[in-house]
Each structure stands twice: as structure tokens, then as C-alpha cells.
Short mmCIF file of C-alpha atoms and ligand atoms in Angstrom, two decimals:
data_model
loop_
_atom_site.label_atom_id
_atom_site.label_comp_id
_atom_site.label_asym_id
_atom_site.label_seq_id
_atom_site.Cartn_x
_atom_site.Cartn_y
_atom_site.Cartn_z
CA UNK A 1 -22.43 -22.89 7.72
CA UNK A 2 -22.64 -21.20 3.91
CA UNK A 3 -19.67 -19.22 3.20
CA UNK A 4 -20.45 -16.01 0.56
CA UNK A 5 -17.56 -15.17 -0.38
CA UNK A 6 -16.52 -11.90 -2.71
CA UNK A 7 -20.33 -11.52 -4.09
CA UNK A 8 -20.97 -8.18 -2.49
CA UNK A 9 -24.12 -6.15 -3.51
CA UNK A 10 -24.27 -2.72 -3.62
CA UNK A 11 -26.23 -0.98 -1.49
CA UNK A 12 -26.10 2.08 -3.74
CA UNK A 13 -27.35 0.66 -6.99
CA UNK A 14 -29.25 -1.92 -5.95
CA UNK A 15 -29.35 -3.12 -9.17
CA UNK A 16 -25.14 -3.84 -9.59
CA UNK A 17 -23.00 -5.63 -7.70
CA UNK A 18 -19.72 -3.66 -6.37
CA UNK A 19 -17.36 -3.40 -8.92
CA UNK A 20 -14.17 -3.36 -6.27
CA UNK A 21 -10.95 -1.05 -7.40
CA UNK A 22 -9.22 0.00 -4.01
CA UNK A 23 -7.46 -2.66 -3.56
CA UNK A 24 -4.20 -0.63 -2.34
CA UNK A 25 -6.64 0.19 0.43
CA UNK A 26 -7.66 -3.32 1.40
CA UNK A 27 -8.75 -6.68 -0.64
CA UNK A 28 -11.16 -9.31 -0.59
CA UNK A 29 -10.60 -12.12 1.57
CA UNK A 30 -9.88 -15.12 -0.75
CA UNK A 31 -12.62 -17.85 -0.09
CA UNK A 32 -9.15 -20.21 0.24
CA UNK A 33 -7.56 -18.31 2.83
CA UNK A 34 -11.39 -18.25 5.13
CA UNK A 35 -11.19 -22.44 4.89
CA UNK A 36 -7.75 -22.61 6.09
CA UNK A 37 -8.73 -20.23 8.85
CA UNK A 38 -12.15 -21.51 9.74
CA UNK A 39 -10.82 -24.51 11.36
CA UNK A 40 -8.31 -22.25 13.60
CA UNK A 41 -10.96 -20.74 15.02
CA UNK A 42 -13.12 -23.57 16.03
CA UNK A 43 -11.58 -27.06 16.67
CA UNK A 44 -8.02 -26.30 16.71
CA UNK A 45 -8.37 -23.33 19.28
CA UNK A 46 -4.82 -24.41 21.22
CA UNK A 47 -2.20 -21.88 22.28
CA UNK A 48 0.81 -22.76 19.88
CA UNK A 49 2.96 -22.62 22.93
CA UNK A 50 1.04 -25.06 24.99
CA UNK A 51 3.57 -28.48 26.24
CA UNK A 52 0.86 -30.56 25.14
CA UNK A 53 -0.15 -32.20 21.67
CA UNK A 54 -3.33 -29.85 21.20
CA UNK A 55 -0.93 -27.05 21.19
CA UNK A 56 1.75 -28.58 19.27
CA UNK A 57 -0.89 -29.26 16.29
CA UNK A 58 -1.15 -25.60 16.39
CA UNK A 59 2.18 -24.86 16.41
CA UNK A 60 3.01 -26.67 13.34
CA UNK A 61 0.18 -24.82 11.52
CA UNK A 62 1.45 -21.83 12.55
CA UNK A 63 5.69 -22.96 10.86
CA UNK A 64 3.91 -24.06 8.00
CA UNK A 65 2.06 -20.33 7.62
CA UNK A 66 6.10 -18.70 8.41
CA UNK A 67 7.49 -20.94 5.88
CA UNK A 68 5.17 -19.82 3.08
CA UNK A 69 5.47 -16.20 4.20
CA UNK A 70 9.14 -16.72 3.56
CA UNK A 71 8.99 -18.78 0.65
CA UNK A 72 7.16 -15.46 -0.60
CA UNK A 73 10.05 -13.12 -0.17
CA UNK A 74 13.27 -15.91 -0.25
CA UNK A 75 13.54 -15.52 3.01
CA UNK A 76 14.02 -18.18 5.62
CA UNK A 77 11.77 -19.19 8.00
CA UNK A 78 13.33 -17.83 11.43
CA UNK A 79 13.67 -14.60 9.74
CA UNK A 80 9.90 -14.09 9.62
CA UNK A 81 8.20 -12.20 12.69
CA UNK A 82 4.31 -11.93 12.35
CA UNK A 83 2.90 -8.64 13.19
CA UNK A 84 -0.58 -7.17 13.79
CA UNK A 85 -0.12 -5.12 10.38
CA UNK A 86 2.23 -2.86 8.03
CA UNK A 87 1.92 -0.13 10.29
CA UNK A 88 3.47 -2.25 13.52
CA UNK A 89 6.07 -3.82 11.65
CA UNK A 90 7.12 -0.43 10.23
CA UNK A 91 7.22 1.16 13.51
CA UNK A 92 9.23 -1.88 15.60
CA UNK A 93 11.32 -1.92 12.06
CA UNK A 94 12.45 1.72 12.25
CA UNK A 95 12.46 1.67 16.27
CA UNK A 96 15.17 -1.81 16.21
CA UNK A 97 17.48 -0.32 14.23
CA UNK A 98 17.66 3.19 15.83
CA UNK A 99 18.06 1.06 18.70
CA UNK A 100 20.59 -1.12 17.10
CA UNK A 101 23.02 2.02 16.20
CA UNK A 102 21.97 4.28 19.58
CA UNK A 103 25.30 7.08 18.80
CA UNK A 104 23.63 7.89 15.39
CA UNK A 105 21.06 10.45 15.23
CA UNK A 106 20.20 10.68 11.41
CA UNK A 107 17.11 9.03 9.57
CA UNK A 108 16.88 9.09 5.68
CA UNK A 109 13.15 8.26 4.10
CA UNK A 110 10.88 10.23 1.32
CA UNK A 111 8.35 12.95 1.02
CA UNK A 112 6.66 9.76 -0.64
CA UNK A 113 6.11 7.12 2.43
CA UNK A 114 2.61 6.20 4.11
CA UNK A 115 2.23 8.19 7.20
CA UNK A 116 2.98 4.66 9.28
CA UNK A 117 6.73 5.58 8.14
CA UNK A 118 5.78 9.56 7.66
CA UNK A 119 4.27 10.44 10.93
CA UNK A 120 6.79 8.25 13.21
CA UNK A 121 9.60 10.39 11.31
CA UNK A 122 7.76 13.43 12.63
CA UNK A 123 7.95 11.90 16.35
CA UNK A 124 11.45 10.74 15.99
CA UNK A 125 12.42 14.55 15.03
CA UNK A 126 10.92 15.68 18.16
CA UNK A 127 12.95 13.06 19.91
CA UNK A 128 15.94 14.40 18.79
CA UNK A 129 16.68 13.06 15.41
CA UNK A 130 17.48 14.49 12.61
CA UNK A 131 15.69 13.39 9.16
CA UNK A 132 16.07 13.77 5.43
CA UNK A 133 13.25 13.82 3.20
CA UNK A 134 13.99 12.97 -0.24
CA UNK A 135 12.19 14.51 -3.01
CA UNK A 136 10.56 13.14 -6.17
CA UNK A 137 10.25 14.16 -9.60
CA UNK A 138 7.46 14.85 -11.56
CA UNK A 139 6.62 11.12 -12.46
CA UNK A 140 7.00 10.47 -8.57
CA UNK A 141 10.98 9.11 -8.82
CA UNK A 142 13.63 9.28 -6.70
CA UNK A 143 17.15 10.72 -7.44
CA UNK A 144 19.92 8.49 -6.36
CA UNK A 145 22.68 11.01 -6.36
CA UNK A 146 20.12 13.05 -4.11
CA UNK A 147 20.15 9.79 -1.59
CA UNK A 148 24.06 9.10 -2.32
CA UNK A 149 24.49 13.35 -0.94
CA UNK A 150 22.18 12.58 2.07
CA UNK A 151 23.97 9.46 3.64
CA UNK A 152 26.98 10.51 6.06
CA UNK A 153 28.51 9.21 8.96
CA UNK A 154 26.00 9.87 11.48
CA UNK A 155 23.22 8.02 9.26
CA UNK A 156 21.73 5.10 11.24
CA UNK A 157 18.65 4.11 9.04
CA UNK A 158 17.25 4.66 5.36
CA UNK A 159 13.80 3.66 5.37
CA UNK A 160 12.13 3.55 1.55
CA UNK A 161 9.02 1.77 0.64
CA UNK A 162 9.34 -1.33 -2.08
CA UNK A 163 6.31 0.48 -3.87
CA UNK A 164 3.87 3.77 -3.42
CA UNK A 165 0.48 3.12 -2.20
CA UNK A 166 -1.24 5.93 -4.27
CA UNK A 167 0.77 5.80 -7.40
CA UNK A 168 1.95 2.25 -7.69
CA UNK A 169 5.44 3.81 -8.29
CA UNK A 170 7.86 1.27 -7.77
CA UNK A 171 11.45 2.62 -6.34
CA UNK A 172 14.44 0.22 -7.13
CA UNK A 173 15.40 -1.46 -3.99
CA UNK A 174 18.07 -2.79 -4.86
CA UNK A 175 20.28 -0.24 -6.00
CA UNK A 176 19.35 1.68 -2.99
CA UNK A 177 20.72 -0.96 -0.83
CA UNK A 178 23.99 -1.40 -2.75
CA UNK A 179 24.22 2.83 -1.67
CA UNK A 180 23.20 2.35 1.61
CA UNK A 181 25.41 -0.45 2.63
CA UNK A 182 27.93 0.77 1.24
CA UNK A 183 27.98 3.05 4.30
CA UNK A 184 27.43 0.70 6.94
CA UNK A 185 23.90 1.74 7.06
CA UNK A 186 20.71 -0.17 8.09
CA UNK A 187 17.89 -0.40 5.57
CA UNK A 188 13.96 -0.48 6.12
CA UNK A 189 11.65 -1.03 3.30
CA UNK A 190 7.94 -0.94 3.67
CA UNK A 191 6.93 -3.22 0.86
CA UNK A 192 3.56 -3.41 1.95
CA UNK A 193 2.20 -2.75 -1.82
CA UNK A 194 4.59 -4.32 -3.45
CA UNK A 195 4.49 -8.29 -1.64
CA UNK A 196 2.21 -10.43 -3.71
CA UNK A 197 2.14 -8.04 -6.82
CA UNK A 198 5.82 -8.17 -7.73
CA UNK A 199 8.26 -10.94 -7.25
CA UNK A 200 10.84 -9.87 -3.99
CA UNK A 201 13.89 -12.08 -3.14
CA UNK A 202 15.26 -11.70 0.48
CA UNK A 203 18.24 -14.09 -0.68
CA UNK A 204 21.65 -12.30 -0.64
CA UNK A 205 19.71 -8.79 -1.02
CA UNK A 206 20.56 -5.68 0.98
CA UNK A 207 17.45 -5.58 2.65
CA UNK A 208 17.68 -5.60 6.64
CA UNK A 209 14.09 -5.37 7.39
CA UNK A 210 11.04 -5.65 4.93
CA UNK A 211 7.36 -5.22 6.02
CA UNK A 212 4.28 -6.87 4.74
CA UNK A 213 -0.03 -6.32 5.66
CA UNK A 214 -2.26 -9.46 5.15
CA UNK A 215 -5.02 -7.45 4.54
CA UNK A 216 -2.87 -6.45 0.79
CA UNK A 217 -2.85 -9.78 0.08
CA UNK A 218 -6.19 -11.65 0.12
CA UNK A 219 -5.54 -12.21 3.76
CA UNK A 220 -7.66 -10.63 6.84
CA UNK A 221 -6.77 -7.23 8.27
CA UNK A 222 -4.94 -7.79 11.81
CA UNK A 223 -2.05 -9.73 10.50
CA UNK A 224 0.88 -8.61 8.99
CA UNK A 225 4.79 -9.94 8.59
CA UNK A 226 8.32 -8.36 9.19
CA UNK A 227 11.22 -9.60 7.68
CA UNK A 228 14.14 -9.23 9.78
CA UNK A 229 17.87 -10.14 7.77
CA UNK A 230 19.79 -13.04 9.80
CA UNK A 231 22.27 -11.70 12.04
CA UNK A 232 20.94 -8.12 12.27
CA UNK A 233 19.94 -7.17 15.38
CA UNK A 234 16.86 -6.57 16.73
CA UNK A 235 14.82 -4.86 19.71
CA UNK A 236 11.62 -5.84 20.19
CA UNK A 237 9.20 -3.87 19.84
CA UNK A 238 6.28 -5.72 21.95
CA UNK A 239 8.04 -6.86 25.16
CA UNK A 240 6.76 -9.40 27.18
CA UNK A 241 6.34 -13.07 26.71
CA UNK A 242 8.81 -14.90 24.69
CA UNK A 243 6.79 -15.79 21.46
CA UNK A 244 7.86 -15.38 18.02
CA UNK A 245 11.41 -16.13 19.38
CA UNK A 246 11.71 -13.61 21.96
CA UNK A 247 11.24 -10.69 19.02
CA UNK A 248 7.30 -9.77 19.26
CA UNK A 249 5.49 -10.58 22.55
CA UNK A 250 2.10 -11.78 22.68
CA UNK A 251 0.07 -15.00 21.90
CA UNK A 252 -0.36 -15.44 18.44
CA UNK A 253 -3.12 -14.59 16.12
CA UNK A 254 -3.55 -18.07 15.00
CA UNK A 255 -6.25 -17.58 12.47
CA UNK A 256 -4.82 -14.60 10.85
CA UNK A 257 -1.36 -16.57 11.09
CA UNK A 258 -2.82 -19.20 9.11
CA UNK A 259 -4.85 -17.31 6.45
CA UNK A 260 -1.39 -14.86 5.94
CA UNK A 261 0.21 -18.33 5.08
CA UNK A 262 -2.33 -19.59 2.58
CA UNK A 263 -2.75 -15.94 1.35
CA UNK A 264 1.14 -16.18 0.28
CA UNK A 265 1.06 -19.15 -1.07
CA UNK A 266 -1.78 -17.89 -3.13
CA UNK A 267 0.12 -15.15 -4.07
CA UNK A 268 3.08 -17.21 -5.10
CA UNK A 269 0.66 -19.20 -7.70
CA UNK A 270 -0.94 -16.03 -9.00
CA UNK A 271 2.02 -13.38 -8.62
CA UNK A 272 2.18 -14.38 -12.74
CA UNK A 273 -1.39 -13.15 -13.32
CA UNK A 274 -0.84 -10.10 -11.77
CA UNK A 275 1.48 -9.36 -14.65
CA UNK A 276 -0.47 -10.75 -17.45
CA UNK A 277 -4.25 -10.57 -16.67
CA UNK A 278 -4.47 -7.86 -14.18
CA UNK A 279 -1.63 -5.60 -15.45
CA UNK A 280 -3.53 -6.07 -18.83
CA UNK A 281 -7.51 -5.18 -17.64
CA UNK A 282 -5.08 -1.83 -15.70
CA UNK A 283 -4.35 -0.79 -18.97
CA UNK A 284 -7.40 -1.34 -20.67
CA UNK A 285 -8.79 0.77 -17.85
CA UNK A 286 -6.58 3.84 -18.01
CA UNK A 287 -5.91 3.46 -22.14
CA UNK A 288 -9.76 3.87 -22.02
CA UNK A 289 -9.80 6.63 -19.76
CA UNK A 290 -7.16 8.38 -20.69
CA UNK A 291 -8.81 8.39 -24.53
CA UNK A 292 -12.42 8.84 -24.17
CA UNK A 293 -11.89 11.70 -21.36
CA UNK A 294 -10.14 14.92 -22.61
CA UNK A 295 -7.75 16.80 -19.90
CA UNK A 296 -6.75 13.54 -18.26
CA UNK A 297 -3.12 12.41 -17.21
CA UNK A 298 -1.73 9.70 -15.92
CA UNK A 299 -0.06 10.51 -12.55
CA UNK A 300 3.23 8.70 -12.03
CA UNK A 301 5.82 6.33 -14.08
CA UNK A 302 4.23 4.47 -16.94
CA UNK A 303 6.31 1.68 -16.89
CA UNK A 304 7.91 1.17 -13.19
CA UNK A 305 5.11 0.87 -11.50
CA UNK A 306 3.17 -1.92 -9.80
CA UNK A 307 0.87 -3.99 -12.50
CA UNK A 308 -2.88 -3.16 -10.29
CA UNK A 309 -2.43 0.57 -9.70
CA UNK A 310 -3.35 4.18 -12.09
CA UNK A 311 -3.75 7.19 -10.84
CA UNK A 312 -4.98 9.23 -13.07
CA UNK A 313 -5.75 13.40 -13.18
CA UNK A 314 -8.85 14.74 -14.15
CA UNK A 315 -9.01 18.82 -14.85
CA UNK A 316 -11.68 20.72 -13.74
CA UNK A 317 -13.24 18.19 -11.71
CA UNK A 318 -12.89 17.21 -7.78
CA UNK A 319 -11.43 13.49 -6.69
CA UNK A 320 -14.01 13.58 -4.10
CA UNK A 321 -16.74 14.13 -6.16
CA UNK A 322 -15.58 11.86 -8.86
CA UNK A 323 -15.51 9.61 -5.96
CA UNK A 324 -18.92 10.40 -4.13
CA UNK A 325 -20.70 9.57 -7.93
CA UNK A 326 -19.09 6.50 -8.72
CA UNK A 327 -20.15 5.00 -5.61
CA UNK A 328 -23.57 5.80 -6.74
CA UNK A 329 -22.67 3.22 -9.24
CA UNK A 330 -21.22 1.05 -7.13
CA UNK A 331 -17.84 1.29 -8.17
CA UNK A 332 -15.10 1.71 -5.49
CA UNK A 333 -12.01 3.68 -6.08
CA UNK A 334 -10.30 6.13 -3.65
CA UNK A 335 -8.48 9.56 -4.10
CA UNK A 336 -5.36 10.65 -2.51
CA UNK A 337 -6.89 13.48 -0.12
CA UNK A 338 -8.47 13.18 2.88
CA UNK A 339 -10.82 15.19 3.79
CA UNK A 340 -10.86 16.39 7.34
CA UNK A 341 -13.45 18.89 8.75
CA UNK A 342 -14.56 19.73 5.77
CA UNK A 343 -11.73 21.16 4.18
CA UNK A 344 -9.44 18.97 1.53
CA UNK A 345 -5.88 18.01 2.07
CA UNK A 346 -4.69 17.30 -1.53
CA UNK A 347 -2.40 14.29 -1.45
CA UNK A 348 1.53 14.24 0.05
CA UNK A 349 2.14 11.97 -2.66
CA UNK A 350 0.78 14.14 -5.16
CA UNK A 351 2.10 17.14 -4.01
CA UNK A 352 5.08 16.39 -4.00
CA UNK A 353 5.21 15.45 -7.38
CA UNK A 354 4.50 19.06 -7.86
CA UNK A 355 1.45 18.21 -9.50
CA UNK A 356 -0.67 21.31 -10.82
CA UNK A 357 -3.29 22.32 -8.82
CA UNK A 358 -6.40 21.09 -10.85
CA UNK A 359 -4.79 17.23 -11.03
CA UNK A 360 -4.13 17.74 -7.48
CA UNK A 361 -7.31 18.08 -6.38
CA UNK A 362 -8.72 16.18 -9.37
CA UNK A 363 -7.05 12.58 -8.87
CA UNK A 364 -8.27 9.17 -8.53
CA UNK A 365 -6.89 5.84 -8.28
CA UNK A 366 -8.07 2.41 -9.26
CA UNK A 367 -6.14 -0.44 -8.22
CA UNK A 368 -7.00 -3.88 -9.37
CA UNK A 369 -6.43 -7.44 -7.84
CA UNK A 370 -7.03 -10.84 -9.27
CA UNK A 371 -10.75 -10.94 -8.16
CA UNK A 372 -11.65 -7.76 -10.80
CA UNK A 373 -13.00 -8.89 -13.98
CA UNK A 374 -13.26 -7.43 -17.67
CA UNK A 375 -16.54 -6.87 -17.64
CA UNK A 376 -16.36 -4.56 -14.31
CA UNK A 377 -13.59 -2.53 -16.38
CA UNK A 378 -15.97 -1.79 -19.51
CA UNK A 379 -18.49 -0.92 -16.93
CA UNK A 380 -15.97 1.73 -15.21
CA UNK A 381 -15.25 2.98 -18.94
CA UNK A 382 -19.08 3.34 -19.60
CA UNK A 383 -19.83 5.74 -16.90
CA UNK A 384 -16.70 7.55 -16.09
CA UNK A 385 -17.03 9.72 -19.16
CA UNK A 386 -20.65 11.13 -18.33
CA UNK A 387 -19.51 11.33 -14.94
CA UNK A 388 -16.47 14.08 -15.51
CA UNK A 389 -18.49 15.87 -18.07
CA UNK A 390 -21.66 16.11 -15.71
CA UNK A 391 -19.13 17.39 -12.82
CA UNK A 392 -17.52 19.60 -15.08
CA UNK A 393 -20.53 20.91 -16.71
CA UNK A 394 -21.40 22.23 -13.72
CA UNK A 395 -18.10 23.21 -12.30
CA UNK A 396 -18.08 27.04 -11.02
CA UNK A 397 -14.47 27.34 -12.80
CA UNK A 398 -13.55 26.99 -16.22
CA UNK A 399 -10.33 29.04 -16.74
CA UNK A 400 -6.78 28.63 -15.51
CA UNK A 401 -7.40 32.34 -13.79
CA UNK A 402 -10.41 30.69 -11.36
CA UNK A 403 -8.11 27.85 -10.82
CA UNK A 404 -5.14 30.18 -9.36
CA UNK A 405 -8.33 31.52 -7.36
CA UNK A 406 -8.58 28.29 -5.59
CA UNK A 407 -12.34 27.79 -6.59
CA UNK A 408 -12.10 24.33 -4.87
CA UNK A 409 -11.76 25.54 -1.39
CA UNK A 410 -15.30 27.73 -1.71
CA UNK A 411 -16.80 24.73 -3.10
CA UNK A 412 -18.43 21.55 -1.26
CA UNK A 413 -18.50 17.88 -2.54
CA UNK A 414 -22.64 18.45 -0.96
CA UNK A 415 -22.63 21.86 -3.27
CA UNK A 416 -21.30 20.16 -6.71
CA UNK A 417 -23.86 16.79 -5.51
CA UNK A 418 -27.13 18.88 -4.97
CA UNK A 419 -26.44 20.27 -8.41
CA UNK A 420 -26.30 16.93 -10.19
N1 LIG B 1 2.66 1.03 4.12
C1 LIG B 1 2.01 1.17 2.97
C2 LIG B 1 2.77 1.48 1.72
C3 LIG B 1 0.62 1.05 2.92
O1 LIG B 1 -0.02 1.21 1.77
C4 LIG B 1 -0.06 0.78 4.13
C5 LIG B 1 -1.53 0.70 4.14
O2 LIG B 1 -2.20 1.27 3.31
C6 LIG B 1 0.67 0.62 5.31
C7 LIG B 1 2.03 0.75 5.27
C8 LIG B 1 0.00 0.30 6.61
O3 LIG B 1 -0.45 -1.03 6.60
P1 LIG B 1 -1.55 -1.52 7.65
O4 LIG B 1 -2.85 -0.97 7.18
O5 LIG B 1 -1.52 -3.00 7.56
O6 LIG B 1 -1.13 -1.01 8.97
#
């Protein structure tokens, strides 16, 4: 069997390959990670819990894949739960510790979290709980006093992500923790964007629960990693038979185990790259753009922020569209909003930055990984500028009157296309 690994063609310029930059959303599978797989999923097929010696092969496989996951995050081995993905270990994170303190009724996170944290807030507060939404500033940081005010006696959990999906933001983890146990408190952090991209240490932090996705990492989507602190106690989420030592039920995904193993130990020989090479072709990207393109901003903290990631603010134009025409180039990015039935939600992450409304709705990100090469970046600096003058040549708004008018609303990503 031939193995083609990361040489996608486009199927919208058939004359380019895809030039990849959404890597916050998912990544390439690295061609290491599919070898150490491919044999999980066709000679060594046991069930790691199996008495007999087929199984046990498996079963060591599957410690070697925990102990690299740890070694990741200086954690130790037992401490390491594998999940289906960010969004499970989030949800049995948040769910063991309200579990763990049942008399307290109070839940601190930010206006700033993926909706895997966001939207299981919004159930827990029709459950009964009470939750506190910390607010950002305009570069997307947190204010500690602000978190210090909103911790009291009937605070069970503060749940804050290691670093923000859209922005790359990175929130200082540490000195949260001092805050928070200095109350007694339990603390989540969803460090899905930040494992593999920045170094994390587990060892004597204040961390009682850290999540990771192995589809952020060069590993396949359907595996994922929780961190739970020795000692702390923990309900399982999953309940049923007694693998992953009694704390997620099910039988193990053996290949995804195994390629979230090699995919950490990959990112423990590269995390140095993604502060030299790829921070460096990020800000060759967004120096460029932010020069050749006039009424551009950078959206979030220059400096603490994660070394793949700019978002950047384009006036006058649409993210979508922005979007919709560099995929006719073959170039993938990704916007904050989504757009459902037509009409555009501008991002949570955005808004509450308080972003203006033009960057709001005008936004893009590019995030980067190891795979993403120089030559892709000048490419993404030779059309972007005739791409936001074309859309904002033939933008219906030009003033900051038309703008207060919400033009965007009465105006289609099909509408601004048809007129290109
Ligand atoms: N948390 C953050 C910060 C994320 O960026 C994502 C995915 O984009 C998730 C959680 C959810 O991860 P998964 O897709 O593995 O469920």
C-alpha cells in the first residue's frame, strides 16, 4: 500500500496545491504518526485488556503512547486518561470536579472559551449553577484582580483555556492557579491550542485537570488526552467497564492511542521549531499583510500569544468573503463567525474584545504548523492584497455612517461573489 501523505491538490485551482493555514481548526496527519498506527490496525488488532500475550503486546503499545503523552506535559503516566477529543475531556473535566465539591454551586470561566467549555456553562446554569464570565480587554486579556473579585467561598471550579483558539492569545496559567488555589479551588484548563506549540509542565503546577485534541497535534481526530493531577479526585465521566483505570469506560482506540503517542513525541522534537521557524514565516505573514494592505489590524496581543496564530482585521471587507476567494486560490484560512441560515454571527471572541464593527465582521485567521512552508507564505502575500481591494472596490459601503447602518447584514457573501 502507497501512503500520500500531506500533498493535497486543490480542487479549486487546479493548478496549486493547498496552501494549508487553519491549523487551530485541525492539522495534517504526520506521515510518522500513520506508520505507527498502520500496524494497530492490521496485525496487532488485540484488545489491550485481553489475559493473553496478543493483548498484552497491545497493551504495552498503548503505556508507551501514555508515557509520551505525559512526557509532553511533565506529567506522569497514571495521570493521563485518553479521551475521544478536547471537547470530552473538557466536559468529564468540568463535570468531576463539580462532582468532586457537590455543596458548591459557583463556576468561574471567560467570555473567551470554545463553546465545548462555553455551551456546557450555559447547561450547568440551567442546572442550577451559578457562573462568572470574565471579560477581556481590547487585546483579548484577562484582568486578574477581575478573577481575584470573582472567587468566593462557594466557588467550586475555574475553568480557563491554556491558549485562545481564534486569537492565539495565551492567558498565564500559572498565576491563575497560584489565585485559585489559594482558595481551595479546583482548576480546569483547556489547553487544547496550546499542547505541542508551547512548552507546559504538569510538575508541581497548579493545574488539576488539563485537556488536549490529537487532531491539534499531527495526530488523527477521535483521540484526545486529559490530564488529571495525582490525588484529585475524579468521577468518571464514561461509566462502564473498568479501562483506563476505572476513570473513562470503553475499549480503547488503539490506533488513535498510538498515533497521539508518536504525535507527542513529535511534538516534543519540534516544539523548538514552532518558536523559531514557524513563529518566524507567522510574522513574515502578518508583517506583510499588515504593510502592503491599508486599514488592517492585528487582533489580539502581539507578543503573548501562541507562535502559529494572527488574526488579523480587514475594514470594509467581509471574513467570509475574504474567505470564499482565497479558497479559489486554494489557500485555507478560517474566520471567527459562523454563519448559520444565512445570517452572520460575528465572533464571541471578537466581540468581546469589543472589536469595532467593520474588524468584526472583517477578520481572518491564519494559523501555521510545521508542515507550512515559505514559499506558501509569499504566495498568501501575493494575492491577499488584490483580493481586499477587489472586495472593497466593490463594497456597497465606504463611510463610517453606512457602517453604523449595518450594510453587512443586507449584503450576501453570493451578492459580493457574483460581482467579482
Ligand atoms: N478547546 C479548544 C480551545 C479548541 O480549539 C477546540 C477545538 O477547536 C476544542 C476545545 C475542542 O476540541 P475537539 O475538536 O477535539 O473536541
Amino acid at each position: 500500500m502507497k501512503l500520500e501523505v500531506g500533498s493535497q491538490k486543490s480542487e479549486v485551482g487546479a493548478k496549486s496545491e493547498v496552501i494549508y493555514l487553519d491549523n487551530n481548526a485541525t492539522t495534517q496527519v504526520a506521515g510518522e504518526v500513520i506508520e505507527a498506527m498502520l500496524p494497530y490496525l492490521t496485525q496487532y488488532y488485540g484488545n489491550p485488556s485481553s489475559m493473553h500475550t496478543f493483548g498484552g503486546q497491545v497493551a504495552r503499545k498503548v503505556k508507551e503512547a501514555r508515557e509520551n503523552v505525559a512526557t509532553l506535559i511533565g506529567a506522569q503516566p497514571t495521570e493521563i486518561v485518553f479521551t475521544s477529543c478536547g471537547s470530552e475531556g473538557d466536559n468529564a473535566a468540568i463535570r468531576a470536579a463539580l462532582a468532586a465539591l457537590p455543596d458548591k454551586r459557583h463556576i468561574v470561566t471567560t467570555q473567551v472559551e470554545h463553546p465545548a467549555v462555553l455551551n456546557l456553562c450555559k447547561k450547568l446554569e440551567q442546572e442550577g449553577y451559578s457562573i462568572t464570565y470574565l471579560s477581556v480587554d481590547r487585546k483579548g486579556q484577562l484582568n486578574l484582580n477581575e478573577l481575584k473579585a470573582s472567587l468566593h467561598d462557594n466557588t467550586a471550579l475555574v475553568s480557563i483555556m491554556c491558549a485562545n483558539n481564534e486569537t492565539g492569545n495565551i492567558f498565564p496559567i500559572e498565576r491563575i492557579g497560584q489565585i485559585v488555589k489559594e482558595r481551595g479551588i479546583l482548576f480546569h484548563v483547556d489547553a487544547v491550542q496550546g499542547v505541542g506549540k508551547i512548552p507546559l509542565n504538569m510538575k508541581d503546577s497548579t493545574v488539576d485537570f488539563l485537556v488536549m485534541s490529537g487532531h491539534k497535534l499531527h495526530a488523527p481526530k477521535g483521540i484526545g488526552a486529559l490530564y488529571i493531577r495525582k490525588g484529585v479526585r475524579f468521577r468518571p465521566f464514561l461509566v462502564g467497564g473498568h479501562q483506563e483505570r476505572g476513570r473513562r469506560a470503553g475499549t480503547e482506540n488503539v490506533p488513535g492511542i498510538v498515533g497521539m503517542g508518536k504525535a507527542a513525541e513529535l511534538a516534543i522534537a519540534h516544539l523548538d521549531e514552532e518558536s523559531t521557524r514557524v513563529r518566524a514565516l507567522r510574522d513574515r505573514l502578518e508583517q506583510g499583510l499588515l504593510t502592503a494592505i491599508p486599514d488592517c489590524q492585528l487582533n489580539g496581543h502581539h507578543s503573548k500569544r501562541l507562535p502559529n496564530t494572527t488574526n488579523i482585521g480587514f475594514k470594509y471587507v467581509e471574513g467570509e468573503a475574504l474567505l470564499l476567494m482565497l479558497d479559489r486560490e486554494g489557500i485555507c484560512a478560517s474566520s471567527g463567525s459562523a454563519c448559520t441560515s444565512g445570517s452572520l454571527e460575528p465572533s464571541h471572541v471578537l466581540r468581546a474584545m469589543g472589536l469595532p464593527y467593520t474588524f468584526l465582521h472583517g477578520s481572518l485567521r491564519f494559523s501555521l504548523s510545521r508542515y507550512n512552508s515559505g514559499e506558501q507564505i509569499e504566495r498568501v502575500l501575493e494575492v491577499m492584497p488584490t483580493i481586499v481591494e477587489r472586495l472593497r472596490s466593490i463594497s456597497p459601503f465606504k463611510s463610517e455612517k453606512d457602517e453604523e447602518k449595518g450594510w453587512l447584514k443586507s449584503v450576501s457573501n453570493e451578492q459580493l461573489l457574483t460581482k467579482m
